[in-house]
Backbone as a ProteinNet text record, in pm:
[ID]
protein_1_A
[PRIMARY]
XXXXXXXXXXXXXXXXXXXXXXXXXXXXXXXXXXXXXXXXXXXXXXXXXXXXXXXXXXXXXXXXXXXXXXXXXXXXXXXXXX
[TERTIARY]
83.5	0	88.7	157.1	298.9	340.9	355.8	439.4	345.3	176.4	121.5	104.6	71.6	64.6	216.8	339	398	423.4	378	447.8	332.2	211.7	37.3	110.9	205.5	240.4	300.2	392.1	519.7	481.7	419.3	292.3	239.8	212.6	111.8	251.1	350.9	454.5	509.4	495.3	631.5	498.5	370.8	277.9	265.3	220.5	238.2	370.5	473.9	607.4	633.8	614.3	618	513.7	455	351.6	281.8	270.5	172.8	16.5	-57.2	-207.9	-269.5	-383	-485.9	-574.4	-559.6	-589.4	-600	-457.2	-433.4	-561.7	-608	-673.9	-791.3	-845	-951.6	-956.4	-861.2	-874.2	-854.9	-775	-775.2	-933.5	-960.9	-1115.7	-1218.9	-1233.1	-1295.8	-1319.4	-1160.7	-1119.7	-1187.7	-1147.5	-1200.6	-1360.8	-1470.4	-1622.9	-1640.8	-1572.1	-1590.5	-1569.7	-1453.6	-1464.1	-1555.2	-1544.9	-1746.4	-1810.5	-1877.8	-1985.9	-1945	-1851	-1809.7	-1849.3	-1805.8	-1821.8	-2004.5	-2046.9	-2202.8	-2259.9	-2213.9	-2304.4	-2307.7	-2157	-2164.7	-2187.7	-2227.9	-2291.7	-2409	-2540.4	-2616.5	-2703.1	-2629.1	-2662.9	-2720.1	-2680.7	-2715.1	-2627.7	-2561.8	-2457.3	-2397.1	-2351.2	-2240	-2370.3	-2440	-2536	-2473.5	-2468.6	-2415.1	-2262.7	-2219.4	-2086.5	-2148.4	-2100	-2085.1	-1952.6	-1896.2	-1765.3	-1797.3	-1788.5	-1783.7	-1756.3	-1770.1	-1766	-1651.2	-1542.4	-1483.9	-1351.8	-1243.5	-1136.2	-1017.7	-1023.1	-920.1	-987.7	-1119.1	-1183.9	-1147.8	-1153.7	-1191.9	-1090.8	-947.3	-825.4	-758.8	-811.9	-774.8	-858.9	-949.2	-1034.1	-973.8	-961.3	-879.4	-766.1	-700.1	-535.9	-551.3	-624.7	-642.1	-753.8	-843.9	-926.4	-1050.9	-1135.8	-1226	-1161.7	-1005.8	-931.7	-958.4	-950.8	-958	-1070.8	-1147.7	-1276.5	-1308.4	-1266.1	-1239.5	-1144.9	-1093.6	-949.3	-1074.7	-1137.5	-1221	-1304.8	-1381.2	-1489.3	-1413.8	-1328.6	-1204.2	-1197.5	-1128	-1099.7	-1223.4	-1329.6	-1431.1	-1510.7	-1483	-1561.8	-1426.3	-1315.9	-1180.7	-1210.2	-1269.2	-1180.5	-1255.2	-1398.9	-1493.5	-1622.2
-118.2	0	125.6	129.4	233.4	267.3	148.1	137	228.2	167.2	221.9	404.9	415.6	572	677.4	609.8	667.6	675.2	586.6	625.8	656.6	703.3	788.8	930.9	929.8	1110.5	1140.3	1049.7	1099.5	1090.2	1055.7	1031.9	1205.1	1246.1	1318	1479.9	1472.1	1539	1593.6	1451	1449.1	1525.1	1517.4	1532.1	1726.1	1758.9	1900	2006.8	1938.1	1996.9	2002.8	1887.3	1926.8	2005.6	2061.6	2138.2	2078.5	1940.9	1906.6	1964.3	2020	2044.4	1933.8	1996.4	1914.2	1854.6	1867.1	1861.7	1691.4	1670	1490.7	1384.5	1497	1401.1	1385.6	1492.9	1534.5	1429.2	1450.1	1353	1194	1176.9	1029.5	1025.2	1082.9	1062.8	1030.9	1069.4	1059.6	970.6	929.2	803.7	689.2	675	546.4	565.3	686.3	750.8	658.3	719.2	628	490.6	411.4	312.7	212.7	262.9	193.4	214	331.7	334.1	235.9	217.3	154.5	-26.2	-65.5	-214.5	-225	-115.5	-107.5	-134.4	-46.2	-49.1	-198.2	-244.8	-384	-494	-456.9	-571.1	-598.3	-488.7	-432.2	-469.6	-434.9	-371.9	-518.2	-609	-747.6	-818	-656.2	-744.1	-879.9	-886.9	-1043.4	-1115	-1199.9	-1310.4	-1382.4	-1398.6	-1485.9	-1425.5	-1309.4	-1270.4	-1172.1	-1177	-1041.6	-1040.2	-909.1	-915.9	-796.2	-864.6	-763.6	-630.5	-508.6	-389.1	-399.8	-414.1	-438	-332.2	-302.4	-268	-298.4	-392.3	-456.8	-467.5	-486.9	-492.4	-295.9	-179.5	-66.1	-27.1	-90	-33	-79.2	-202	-259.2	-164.8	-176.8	-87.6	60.7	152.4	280.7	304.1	177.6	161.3	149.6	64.4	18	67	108.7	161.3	102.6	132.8	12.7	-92.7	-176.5	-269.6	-307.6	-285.6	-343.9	-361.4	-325.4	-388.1	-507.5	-513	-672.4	-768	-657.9	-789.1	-844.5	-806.4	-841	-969.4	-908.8	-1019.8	-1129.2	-1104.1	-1211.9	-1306	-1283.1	-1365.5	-1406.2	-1360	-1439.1	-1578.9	-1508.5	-1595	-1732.7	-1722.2	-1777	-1893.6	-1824	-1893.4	-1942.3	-1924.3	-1924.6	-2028.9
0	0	0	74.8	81.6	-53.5	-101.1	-290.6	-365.4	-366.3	-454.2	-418.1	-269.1	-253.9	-307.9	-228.8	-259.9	-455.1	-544	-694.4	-746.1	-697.2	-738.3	-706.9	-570.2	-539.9	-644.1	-662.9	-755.6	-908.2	-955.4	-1064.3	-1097.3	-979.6	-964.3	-953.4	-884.1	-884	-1040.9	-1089.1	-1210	-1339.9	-1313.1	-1379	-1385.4	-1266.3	-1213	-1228.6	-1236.5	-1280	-1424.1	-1470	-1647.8	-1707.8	-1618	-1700.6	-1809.6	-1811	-1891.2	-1910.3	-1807.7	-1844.8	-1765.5	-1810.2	-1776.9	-1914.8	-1993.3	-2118.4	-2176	-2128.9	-2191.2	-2101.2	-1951	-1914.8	-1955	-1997.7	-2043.9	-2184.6	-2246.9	-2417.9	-2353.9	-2287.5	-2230.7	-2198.6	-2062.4	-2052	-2180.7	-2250.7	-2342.4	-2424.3	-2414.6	-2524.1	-2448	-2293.2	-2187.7	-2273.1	-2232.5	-2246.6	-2382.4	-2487.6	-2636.9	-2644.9	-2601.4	-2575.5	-2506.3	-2383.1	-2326.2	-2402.8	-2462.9	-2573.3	-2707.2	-2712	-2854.6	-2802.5	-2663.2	-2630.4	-2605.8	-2578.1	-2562.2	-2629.3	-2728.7	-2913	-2987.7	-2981.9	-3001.4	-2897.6	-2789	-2745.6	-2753.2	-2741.9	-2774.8	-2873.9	-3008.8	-3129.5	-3203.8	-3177.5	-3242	-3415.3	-3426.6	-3536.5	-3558.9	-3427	-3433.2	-3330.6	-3335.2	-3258	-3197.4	-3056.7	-2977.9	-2902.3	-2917.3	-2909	-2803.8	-2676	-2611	-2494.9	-2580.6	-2459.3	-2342.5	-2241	-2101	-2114.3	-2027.6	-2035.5	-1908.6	-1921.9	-1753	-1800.3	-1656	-1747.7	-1790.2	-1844.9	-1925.4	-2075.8	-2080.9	-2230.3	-2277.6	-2196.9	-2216.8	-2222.7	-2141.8	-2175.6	-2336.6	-2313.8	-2481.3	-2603.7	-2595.8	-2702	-2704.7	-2542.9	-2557.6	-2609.1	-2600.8	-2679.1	-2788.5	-2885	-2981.5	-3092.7	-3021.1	-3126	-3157.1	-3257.1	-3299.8	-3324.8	-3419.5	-3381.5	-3320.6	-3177.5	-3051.5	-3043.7	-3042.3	-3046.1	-3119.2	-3278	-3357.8	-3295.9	-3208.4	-3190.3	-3065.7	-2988.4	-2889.4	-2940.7	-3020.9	-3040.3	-3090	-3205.5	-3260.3	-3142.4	-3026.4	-2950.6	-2908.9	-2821.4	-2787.6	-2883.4	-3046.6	-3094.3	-3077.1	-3125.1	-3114.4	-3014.6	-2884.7	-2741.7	-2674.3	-2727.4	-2627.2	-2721.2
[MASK]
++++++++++++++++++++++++++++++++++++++++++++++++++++++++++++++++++++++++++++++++++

């Protein structure tokens, strides 16, 4: 617990000193916002029958990294693995 508080300060230090903004969080935010909506729509929507991948975050970090991609790479695997 120590580990994680102390490298969230310094996170949060190294963040405030470079003068980055507040800006990246704001576009990050958004990207996470689009991504849920993007795993919604296709779970939802009834395109692929029988396919629904979770809204959790590891599905939302993959899709935010990746894109709609990530979203094919998603169902890809479910239909794949499952």
């Amino acid at each position: 617990m120590i580990m994680l508080v102390l490298s969230a300060a310094l996170l949060v230090f190294i963040v405030l000193k470079k003068r980055l903004g507040w800006a990246w969080i704001g576009l990050f935010g958004t990207h996470l916002v689009l991504a849920a909506l993007a795993l919604y729509i296709v779970n939802f929507s009834g395109l692929v029958s029988g396919v629904y991948v979770p809204i959790n975050p590891v599905t939302i970090g993959t899709v935010t990294l990746l894109g709609l991609p990530g979203v094919m790479l998603l169902m890809g695997l479910k239909i794949t693995l499952f």
